[in-house]
Coordinates of C-alpha atoms and ligand atoms in Angstrom, one line a residue:
X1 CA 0.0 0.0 0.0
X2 CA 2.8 2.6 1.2
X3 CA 4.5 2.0 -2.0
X4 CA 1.5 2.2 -4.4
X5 CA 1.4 5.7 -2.4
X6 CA 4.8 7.0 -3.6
X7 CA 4.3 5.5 -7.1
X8 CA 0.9 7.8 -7.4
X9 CA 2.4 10.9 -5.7
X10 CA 5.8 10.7 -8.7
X11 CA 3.4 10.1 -11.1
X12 CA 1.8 13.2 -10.3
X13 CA 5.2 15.1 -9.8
X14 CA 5.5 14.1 -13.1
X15 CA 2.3 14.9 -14.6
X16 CA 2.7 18.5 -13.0
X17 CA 6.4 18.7 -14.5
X18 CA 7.4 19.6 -18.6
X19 CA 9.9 18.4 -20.3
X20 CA 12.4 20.9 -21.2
X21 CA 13.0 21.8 -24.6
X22 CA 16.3 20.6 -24.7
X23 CA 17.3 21.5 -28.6
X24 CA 15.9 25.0 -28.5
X25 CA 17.6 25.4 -24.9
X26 CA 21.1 24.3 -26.7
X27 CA 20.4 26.6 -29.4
X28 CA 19.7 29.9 -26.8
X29 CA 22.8 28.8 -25.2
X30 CA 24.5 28.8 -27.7
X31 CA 24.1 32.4 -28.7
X32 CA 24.1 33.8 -25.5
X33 CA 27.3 32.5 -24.2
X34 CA 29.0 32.8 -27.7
X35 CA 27.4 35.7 -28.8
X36 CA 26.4 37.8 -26.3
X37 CA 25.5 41.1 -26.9
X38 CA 24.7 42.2 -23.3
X39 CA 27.1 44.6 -22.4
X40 CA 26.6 46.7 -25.9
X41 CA 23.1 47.0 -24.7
X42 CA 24.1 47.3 -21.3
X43 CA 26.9 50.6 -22.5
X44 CA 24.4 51.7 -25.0
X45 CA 22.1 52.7 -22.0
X46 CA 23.8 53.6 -19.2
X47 CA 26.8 55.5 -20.7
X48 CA 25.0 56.6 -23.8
X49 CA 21.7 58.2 -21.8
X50 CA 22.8 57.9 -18.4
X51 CA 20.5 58.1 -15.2
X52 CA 16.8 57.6 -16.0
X53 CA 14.4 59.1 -13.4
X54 CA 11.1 59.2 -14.4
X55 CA 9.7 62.1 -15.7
X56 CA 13.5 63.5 -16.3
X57 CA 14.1 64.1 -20.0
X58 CA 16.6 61.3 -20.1
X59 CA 14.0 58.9 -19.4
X60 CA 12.6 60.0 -22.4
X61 CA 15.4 59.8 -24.4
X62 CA 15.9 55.6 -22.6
X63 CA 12.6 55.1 -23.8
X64 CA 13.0 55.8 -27.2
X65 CA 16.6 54.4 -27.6
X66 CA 15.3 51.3 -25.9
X67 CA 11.9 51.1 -28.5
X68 CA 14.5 51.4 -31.4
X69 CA 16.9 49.2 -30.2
X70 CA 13.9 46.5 -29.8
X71 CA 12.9 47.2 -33.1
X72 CA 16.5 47.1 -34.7
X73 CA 16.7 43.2 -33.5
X74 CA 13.3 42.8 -35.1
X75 CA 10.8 43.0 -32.4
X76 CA 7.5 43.9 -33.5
X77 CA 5.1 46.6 -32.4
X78 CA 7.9 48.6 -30.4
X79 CA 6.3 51.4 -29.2
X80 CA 5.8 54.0 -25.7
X81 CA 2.6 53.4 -23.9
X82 CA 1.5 55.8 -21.9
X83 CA 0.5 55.1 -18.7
X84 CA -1.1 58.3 -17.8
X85 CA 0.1 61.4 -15.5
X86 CA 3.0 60.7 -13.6
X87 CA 3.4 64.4 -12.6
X88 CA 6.4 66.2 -12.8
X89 CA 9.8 65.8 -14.3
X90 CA 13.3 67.0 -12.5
X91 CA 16.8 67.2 -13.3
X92 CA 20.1 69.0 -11.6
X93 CA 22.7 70.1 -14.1
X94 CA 25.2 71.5 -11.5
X95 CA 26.5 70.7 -7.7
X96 CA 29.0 72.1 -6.0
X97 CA 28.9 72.1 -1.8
X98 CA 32.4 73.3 -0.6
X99 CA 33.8 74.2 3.2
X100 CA 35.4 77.2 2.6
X101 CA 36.7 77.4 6.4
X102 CA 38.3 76.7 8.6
X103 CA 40.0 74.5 5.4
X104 CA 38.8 74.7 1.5
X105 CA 38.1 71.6 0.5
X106 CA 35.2 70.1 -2.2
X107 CA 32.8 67.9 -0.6
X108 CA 31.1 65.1 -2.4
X109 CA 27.0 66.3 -2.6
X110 CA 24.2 65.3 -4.6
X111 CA 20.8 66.9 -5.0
X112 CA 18.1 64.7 -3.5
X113 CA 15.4 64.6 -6.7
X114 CA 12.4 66.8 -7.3
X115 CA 14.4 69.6 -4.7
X116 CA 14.6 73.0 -5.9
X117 CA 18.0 74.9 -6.7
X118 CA 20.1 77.4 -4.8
X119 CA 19.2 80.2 -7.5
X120 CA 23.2 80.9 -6.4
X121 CA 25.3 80.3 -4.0
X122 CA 24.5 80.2 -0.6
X123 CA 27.1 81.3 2.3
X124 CA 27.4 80.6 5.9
X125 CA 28.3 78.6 9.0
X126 CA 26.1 75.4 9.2
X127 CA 23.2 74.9 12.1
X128 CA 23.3 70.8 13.4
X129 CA 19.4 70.3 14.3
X130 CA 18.3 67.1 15.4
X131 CA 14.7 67.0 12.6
X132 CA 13.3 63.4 13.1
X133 CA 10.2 63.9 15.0
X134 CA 7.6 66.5 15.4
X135 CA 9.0 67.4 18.6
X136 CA 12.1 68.0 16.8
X137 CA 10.3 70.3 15.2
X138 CA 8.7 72.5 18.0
X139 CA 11.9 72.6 19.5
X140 CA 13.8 74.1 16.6
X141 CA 10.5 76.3 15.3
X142 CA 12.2 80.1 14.8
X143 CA 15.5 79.3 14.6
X144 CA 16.4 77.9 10.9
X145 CA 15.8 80.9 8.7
X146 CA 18.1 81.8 6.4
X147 CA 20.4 79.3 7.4
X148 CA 22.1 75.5 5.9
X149 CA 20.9 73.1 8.2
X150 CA 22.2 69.8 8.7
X151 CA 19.5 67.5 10.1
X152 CA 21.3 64.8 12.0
X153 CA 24.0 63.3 14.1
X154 CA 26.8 62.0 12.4
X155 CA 26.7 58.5 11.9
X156 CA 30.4 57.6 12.6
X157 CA 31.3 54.8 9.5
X158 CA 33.0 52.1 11.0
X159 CA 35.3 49.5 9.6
X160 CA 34.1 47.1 6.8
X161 CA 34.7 43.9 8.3
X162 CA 32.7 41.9 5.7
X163 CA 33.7 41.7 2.0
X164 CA 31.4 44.3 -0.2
X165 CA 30.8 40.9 -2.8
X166 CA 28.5 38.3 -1.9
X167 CA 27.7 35.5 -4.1
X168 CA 25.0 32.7 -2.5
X169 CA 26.7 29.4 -1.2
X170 CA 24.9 26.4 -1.7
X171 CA 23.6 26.3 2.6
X172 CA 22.3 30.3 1.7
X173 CA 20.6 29.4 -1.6
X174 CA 18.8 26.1 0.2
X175 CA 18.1 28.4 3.2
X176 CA 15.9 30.7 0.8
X177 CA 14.1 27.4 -0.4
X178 CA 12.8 27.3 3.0
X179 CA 9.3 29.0 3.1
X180 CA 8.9 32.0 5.6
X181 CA 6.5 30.6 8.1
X182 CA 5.6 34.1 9.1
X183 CA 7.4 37.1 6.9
X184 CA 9.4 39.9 8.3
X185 CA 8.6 43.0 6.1
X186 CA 11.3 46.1 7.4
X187 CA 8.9 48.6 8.3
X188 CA 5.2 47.8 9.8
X189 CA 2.3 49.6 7.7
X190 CA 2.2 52.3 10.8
X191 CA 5.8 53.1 10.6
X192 CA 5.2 53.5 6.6
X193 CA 2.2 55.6 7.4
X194 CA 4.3 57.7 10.1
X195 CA 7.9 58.0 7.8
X196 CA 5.6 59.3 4.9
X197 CA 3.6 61.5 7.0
X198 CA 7.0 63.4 8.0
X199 CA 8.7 63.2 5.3
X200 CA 5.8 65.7 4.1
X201 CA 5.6 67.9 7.5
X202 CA 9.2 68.2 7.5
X203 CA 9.7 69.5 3.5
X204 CA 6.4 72.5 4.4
X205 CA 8.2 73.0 8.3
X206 CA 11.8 74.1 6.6
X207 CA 9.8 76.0 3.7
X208 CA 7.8 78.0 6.3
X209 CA 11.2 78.3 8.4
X210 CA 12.4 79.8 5.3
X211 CA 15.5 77.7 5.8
X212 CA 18.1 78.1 2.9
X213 CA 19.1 74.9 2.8
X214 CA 18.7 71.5 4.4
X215 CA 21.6 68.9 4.3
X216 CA 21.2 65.3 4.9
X217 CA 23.8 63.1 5.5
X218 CA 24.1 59.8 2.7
X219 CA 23.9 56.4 3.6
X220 CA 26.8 54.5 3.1
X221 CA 30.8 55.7 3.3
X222 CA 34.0 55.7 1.4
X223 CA 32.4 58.0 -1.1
X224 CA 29.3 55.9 -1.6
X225 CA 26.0 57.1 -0.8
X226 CA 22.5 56.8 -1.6
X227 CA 20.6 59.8 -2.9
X228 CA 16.7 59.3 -3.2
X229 CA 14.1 62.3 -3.5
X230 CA 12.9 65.3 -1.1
X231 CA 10.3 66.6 -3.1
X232 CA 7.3 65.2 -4.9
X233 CA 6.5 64.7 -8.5
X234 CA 2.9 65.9 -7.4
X235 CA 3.0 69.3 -7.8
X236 CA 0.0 69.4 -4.6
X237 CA 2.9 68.2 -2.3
X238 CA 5.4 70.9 -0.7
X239 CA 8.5 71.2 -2.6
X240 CA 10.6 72.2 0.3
X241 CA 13.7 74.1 0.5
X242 CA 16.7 73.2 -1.3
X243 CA 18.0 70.0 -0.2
X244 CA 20.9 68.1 -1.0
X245 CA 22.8 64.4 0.5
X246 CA 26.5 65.0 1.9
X247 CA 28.3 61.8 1.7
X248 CA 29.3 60.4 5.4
X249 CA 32.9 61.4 6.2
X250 CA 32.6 64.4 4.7
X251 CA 29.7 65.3 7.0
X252 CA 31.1 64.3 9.7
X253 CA 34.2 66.4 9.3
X254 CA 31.7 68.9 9.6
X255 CA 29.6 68.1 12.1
X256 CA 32.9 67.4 14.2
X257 CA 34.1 70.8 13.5
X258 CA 30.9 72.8 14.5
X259 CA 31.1 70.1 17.8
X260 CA 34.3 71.7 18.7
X261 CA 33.5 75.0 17.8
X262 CA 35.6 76.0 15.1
X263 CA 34.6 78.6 12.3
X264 CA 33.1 76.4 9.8
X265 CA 31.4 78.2 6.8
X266 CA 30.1 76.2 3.5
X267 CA 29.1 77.5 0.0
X268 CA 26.2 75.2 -1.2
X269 CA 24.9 76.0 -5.4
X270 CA 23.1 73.8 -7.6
X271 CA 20.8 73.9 -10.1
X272 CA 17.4 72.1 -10.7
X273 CA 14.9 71.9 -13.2
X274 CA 11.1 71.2 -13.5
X275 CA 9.4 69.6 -16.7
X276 CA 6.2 70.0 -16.5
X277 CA 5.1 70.0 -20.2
X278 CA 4.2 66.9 -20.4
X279 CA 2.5 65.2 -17.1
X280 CA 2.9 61.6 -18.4
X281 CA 5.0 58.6 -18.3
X282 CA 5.8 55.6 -20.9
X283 CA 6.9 52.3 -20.3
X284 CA 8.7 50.9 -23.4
X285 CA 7.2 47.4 -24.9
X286 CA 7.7 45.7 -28.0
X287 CA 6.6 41.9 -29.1
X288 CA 7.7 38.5 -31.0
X289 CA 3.8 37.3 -32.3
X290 CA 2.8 33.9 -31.5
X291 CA 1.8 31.3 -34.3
X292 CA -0.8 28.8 -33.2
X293 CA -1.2 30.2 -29.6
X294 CA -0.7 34.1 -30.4
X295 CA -3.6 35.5 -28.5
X296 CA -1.8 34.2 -24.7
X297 CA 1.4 36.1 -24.3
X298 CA 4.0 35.6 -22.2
X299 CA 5.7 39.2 -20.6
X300 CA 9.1 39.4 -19.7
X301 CA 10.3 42.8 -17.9
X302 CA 12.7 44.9 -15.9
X303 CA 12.3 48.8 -14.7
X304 CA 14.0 51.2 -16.8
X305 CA 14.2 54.1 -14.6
X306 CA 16.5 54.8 -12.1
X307 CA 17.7 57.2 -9.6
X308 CA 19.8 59.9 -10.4
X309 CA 22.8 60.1 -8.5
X310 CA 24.9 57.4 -10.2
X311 CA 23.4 55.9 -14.0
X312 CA 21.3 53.3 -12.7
X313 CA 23.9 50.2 -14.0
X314 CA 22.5 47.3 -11.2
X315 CA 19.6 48.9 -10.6
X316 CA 18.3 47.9 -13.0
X317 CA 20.2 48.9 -16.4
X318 CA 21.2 45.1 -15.6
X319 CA 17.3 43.7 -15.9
X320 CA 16.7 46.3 -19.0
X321 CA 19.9 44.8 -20.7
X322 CA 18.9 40.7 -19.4
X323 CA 15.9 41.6 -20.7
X324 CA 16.2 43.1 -24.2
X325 CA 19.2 40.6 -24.8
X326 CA 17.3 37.4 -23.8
X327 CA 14.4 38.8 -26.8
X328 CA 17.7 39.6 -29.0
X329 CA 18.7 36.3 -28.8
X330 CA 15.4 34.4 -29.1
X331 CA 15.1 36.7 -32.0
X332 CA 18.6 35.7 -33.3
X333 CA 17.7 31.7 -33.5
X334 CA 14.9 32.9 -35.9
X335 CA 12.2 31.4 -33.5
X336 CA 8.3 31.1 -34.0
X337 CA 7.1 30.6 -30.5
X338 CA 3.9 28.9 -29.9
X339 CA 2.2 31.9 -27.6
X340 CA 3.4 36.2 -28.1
X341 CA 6.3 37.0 -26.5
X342 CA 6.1 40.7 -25.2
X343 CA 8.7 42.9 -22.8
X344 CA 8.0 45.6 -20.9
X345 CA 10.5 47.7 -20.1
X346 CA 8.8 50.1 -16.7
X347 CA 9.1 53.6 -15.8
X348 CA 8.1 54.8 -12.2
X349 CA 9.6 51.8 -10.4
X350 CA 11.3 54.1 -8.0
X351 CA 8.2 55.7 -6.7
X352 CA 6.2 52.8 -5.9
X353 CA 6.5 50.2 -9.2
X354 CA 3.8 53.2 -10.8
X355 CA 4.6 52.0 -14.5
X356 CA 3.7 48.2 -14.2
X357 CA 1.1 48.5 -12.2
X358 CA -0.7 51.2 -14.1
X359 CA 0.0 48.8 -17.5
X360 CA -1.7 46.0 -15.5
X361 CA -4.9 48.1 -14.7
X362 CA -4.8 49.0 -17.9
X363 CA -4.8 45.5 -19.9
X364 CA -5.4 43.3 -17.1
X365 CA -7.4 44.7 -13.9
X366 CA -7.5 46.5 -10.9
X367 CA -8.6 46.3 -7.5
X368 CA -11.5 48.8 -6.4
X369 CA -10.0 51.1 -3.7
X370 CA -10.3 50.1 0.0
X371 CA -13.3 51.8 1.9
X372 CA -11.2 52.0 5.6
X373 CA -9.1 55.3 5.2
X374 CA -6.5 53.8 7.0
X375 CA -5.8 51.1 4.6
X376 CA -6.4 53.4 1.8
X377 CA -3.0 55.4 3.2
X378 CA -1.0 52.5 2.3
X379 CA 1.0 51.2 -0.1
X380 CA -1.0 48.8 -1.7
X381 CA 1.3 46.0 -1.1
X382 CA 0.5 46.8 2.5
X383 CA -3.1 46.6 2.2
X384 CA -5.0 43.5 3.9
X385 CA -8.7 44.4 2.9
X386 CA -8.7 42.8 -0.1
X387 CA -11.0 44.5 -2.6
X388 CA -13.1 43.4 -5.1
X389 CA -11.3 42.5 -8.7
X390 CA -12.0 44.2 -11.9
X391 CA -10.8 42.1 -14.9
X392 CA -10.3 43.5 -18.2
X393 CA -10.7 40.3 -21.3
X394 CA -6.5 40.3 -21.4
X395 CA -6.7 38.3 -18.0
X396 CA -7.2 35.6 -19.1
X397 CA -4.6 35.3 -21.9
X398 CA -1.6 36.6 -19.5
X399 CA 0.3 33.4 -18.8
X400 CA 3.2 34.7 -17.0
X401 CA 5.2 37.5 -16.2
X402 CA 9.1 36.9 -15.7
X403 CA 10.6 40.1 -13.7
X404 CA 14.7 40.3 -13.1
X405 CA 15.8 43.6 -11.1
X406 CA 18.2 42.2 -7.9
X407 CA 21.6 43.6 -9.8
X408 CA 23.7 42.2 -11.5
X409 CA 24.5 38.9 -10.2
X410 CA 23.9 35.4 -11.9
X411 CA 20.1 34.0 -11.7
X412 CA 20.4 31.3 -9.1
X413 CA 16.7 30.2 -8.9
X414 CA 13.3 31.6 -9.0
X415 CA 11.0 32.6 -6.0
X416 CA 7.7 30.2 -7.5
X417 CA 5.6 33.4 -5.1
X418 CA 3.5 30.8 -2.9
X419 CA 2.3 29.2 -6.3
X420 CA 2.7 25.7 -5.5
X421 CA 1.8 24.1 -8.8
X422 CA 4.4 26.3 -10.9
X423 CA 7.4 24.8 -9.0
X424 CA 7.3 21.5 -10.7
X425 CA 7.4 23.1 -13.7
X426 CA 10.0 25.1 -12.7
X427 CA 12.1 22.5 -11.3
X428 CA 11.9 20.6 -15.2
X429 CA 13.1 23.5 -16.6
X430 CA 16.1 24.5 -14.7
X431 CA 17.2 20.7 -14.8
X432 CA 19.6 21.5 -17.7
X433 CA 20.7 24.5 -16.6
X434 CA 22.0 23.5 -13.0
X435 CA 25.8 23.8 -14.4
X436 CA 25.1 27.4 -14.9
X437 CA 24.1 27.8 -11.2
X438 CA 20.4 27.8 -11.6
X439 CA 19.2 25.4 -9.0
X440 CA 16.6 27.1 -6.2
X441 CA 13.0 27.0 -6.5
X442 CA 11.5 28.3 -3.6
X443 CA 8.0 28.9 -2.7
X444 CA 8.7 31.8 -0.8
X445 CA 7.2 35.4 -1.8
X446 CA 9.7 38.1 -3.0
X447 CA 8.4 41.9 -2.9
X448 CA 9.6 45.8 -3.9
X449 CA 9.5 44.9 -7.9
X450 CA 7.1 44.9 -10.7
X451 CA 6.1 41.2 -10.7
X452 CA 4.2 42.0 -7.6
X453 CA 1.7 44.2 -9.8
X454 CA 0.6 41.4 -12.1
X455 CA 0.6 39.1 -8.2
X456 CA -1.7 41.6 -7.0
X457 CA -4.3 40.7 -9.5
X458 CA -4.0 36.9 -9.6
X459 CA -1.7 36.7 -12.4
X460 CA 1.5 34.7 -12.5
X461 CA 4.3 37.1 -11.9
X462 CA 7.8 36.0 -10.8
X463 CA 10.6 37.7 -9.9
X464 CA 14.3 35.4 -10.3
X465 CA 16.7 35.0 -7.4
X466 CA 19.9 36.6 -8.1
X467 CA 23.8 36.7 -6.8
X468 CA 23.7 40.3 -4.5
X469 CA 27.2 41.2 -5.6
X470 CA 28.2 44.7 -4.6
X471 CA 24.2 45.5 -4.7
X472 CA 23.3 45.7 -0.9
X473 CA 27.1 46.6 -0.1
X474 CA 28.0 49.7 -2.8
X475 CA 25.4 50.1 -5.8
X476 CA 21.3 49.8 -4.9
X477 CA 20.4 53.6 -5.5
X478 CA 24.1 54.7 -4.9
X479 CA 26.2 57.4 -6.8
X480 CA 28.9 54.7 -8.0
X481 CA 25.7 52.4 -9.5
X482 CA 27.8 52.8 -12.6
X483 CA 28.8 50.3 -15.5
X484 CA 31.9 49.3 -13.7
X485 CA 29.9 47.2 -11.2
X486 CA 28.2 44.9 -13.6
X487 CA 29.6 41.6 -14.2
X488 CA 29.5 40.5 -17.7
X489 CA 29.6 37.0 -17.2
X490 CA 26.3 37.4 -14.9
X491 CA 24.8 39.2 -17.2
X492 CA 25.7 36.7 -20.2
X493 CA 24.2 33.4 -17.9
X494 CA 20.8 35.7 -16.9
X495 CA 19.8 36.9 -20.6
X496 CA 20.6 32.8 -21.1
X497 CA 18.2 31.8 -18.6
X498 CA 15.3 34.3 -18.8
X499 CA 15.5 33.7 -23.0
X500 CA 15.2 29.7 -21.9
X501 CA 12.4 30.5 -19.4
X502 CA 10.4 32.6 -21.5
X503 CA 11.0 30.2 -24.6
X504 CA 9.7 27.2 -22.3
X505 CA 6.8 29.4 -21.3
X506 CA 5.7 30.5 -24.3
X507 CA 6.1 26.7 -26.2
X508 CA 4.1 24.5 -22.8
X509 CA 0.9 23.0 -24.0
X510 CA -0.7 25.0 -21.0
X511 CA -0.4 28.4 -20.2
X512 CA 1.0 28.8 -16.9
X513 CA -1.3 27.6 -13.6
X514 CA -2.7 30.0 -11.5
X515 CA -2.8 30.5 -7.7
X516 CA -6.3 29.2 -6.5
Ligands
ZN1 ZN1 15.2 48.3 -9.0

C-alpha cells in the first residue's frame, strides 16, 4: 500500500512537471554565451543616456533608444505606452557644496530629486538640528531661517569587516528554499504611514522656516551614498527648500568641526529643473507574435528608470539589458514561438513600481479602492482588505510575467511566489541549466518589484533570485551604480536563462497555472 502511495504521488510530480525543450535550450545557449551582446546594450544605456528618473528628459530619451533598439533586433510593435500622469519631471545640471573654512576643501554632494535649486550660492556657518520627530520640530520652530541646516547626528562609518561581494553558497541558496512561516517586512504599515507623513511635514516646516538649505547626511561611506528624493513629483505636495545628500565622512568632518566649535562656513549651489510639459510617463514594450497560440502572451520585464545620482547600471540597467538581450537572442535563433512573447520595459519603479502597475490596470485589472481610510494610506502592497477584482478580457490570456531587477549577479533560482503548482514546472526546466548555477525554487514570496503588480491581480508574476554582488554593499540607489559594477559574465548566464524560461513558457501545452 505505502508504496502504491509513492508511485501515485511521482506520477503526479511528473504529470505537474514539462519536459524541457532541450534542442531550443542548446540553441539559446549557444548564442548567448557565444554571442552575447549584453554589455553593448548594457553601455548603450547607461553611458550613452545615463540616469533615468522618471519624468526627467533622459527617461525620455531611454525610452526611445530602448523602442529602437527592440525594433532594430526585429521585435515587432515597439512602441511607448502611456501610462497616464505621472506628474512632474526633474533634473540637476550642476552641484557644487564646498567648506570654505576653517580648510577649502570640495565635498562630495548630490541633489536629492524633485528639490529646488540654490538660485546661487548660498554662504554661511552650518546649524546641526536634530529634525526626526515632530517634537524635533517645535523645539527648533524660529531658529532655521536663512540658514544651511544639517538635520542629524553624524553617523560615525566604521570598519568594513565583511567583504562588499557576496555571491549565494549552496547552505544560503537552500536556506531561501525554505518557506517563511511568518514574513518579516522592514517597516510595519504604521511606521510606513508615520515615515511618509514626516517626510511631508518636515519638506512644508523648513519652507515656512524659510531655511536656505537642508543637508542630509548619505547612507553608506568611502564615497558611496544613496541619494533618493525630497520633493514630490505631485505638484500638490510641498517642494521644500533646497535640499541636498553630503556623503558620510565628509559630514562628519563637519559636524565634528561645528562640535568643537571651530569657524566652519560652507558654499552650497546647484541647479534644478522642473518639466512640466508633459504630465505623463511611458513604459517601453515591443513583441515576438505567437503562431498557433498568439492570442496568450507571455511578458518578460525589468524597470527602466533609475535614480539619479549614479546611471542606474544594477539597478536595473542590468534587468533592461537581461531583458532586451534574452528577446535579441530568441530573436537571433529565428524562432516562432507557440504563444506572443512581449517585454516591458517600466518607468516609475522608484516611486512605488507606478509603470507596471498602471499597464496591468490598464490591460489586465484593478482592484476597487479600499473603503477604511486607514488602509487606503498605504502602499497597496501593505493593504490587507482585499477588494473586489476588476478584470479586463487580457486576463485571461496573460500566462506569466518573468521580472529580473536584484543587480547584476547570476540567476540562481526563482521565487515560485506561494504558487505551488508552478514549482514542478519550474524545477523541469532548470534541470539543464544547474551547471550554470540555476538550482533554487523556492515557494517563498519576493516583494519591492514589478512582478508584484501582475501578483496583485491573480496573475502569475515571478521575480528570479539573483547573486547580491556589490548590490546591498556599494550600488542599490548609490552614486557609484555605474557600469563598472556589472559583471559580464552574470549578465551573459541571466539573458541565457530568462530567454530559456520565456522560450519554455511560451512553447508548454498550457499556459502557466494559477494560484487558486
Ligand atoms: Zn530596481
Amino acid at each position: 500500500m505505502k508504496k502504491l502511495v509513492t508511485i501515485l504521488a511521482f506520477a503526479a510530480t511528473l504529470a505537474a512537471a514539462d519536459t524541457p525543450d532541450l534542442t531550443m535550450q542548446t540553441r539559446i545557449r549557444e548564442e548567448g554565451l557565444r554571442n552575447s551582446k549584453v554589455m553593448e546594450i548594457a553601455s548603450g544605456l547607461i553611458d550613452g543616456v545615463g540616469a533615468r528618473l522618471t519624468g526627467s528628459p533622459n527617461m525620455r530619451r531611454a525610452n526611445e533608444w530602448t523602442r529602437d533598439k527592440l525594433a532594430e533586433f526585429g521585435l515587432a510593435n515597439a512602441h511607448l505606452e502611456s501610462w497616464g500622469p505621472f506628474g512632474r519631471g526633474w533634473s540637476y545640471e550642476s552641484c557644487s557644496v564646498r567648506m570654505t573654512s576653517p580648510d577649502v576643501v570640495q565635498l562630495i554632494a548630490v541633489p536629492k530629486a524633485w528639490s529646488a535649486g540654490t538660485n546661487g550660492p548660498v554662504r554661511g556657518r552650518p546649524v546641526k538640528v536634530k529634525l526626526e520627530t515632530t517634537e524635533d520640530l517645535q523645539k527648533a520652530k524660529g531658529k532655521l531661517a536663512g540658514k544651511i541646516v544639517m538635520s542629524s547626528e553624524p553617523t560615525a562609518p566604521k570598519a568594513h569587516d565583511e567583504p562588499d561581494l557576496r555571491r549565494y553558497d549552496e547552505k544560503e541558496l537552500s536556506g531561501i528554499e525554505q518557506y517563511d512561516v511568518v514574513p518579516k517586512p522592514r517597516f510595519t504599515p504604521e511606521e510606513t504611514v508615520r515615515r511618509r507623513r514626516f517626510r511631508r511635514e518636515l519638506a512644508q516646516f523648513l519652507q515656512d522656516e524659510k531655511a536656505a538649505v537642508l543637508i542630509e547626511e548619505g547612507r553608506g561611506d568611502f564615497g558611496t551614498m544613496i541619494v533618493q528624493q525630497s520633493g514630490s513629483q505631485k505638484a500638490t505636495e510641498p517642494q521644500g527648500v533646497p535640499t541636498v545628500t553630503l556623503e558620510a565622512e565628509h559630514y562628519d568632518r563637519i559636524a565634528r568641526l561645528l562640535d568643537a566649535g571651530k569657524d566652519v562656513e560652507l558654499e552650497v549651489d546647484f541647479k534644478t529643473t522642473i518639466y512640466d510639459q508633459d504630465l505623463n510617463a511611458y513604459n517601453t514594450i515591443a513583441e515576438i507574435p505567437g503562431t498557433d497560440k498568439k492570442n496568450e502572451v507571455v511578458m518578460l520585464g525589468a524597470h527602466l528608470d533609475s535614480w539619479h545620482s549614479g546611471t542606474g547600471a544594477t539597478d536595473n540597467g542590468a534587468g533592461v539589458a537581461a531583458t532586451m538581450e534574452a528577446v535579441r537572442i530568441l530573436k537571433a535563433i529565428g524562432i516562432a514561438p507557440r504563444r506572443t512573447i512581449r517585454i516591458a520595459l517600466w518607468s516609475g519603479e522608484e516611486q512605488g513600481l507606478l509603470g507596471s502597475r498602471a499597464y496591468v490596470a490598464q490591460h489586465f485589472g484593478s482592484r476597487a479602492e479600499p473603503k477604511d481610510p486607514k488602509q487606503r494610506d498605504l502602499p497597496l502592497s501593505m493593504r490587507t482588505e482585499k477588494t473586489p477584482l476588476e478584470l479586463k478580457p487580457e486576463h485571461a490570456k496573460l500566462s506569466a510575467y518573468f521580472n529580473l531587477d536584484n543587480g547584476t549577479g547570476r540567476i540562481r533560482g526563482i521565487y515560485s511566489q506561494s504558487n505551488a503548482a508552478a514549482r514542478p514546472i519550474f524545477e523541469s526546466w532548470i534541470e539543464p541549466l544547474k551547471d550554470l548555477g540555476v538550482t533554487a525554487v523556492t515557494m517563498r514570496n519576493t516583494s519591492s518589484t514589478d512582478h508584484v503588480a501582475f501578483d496583485e491581480v491573480g496573475l502569475p508574476g515571478f521575480q528570479f533570485i539573483q547573486d547580491q554582488i556589490e548590490y546591498d554593499t556599494r550600488t542599490h540607489h548609490t552614486n557609484w551604480d555605474t557600469y563598472e559594477r556589472l559583471q559580464k559574465e552574470d549578465l551573459m548566464q541571466a539573458a541565457t536563462v530568462i530567454a530559456t524560461f520565456v522560450w519554455e513558457a511560451a512553447n508548454r501545452a498550457e499556459m502557466m497555472p494559477r494560484k487558486p
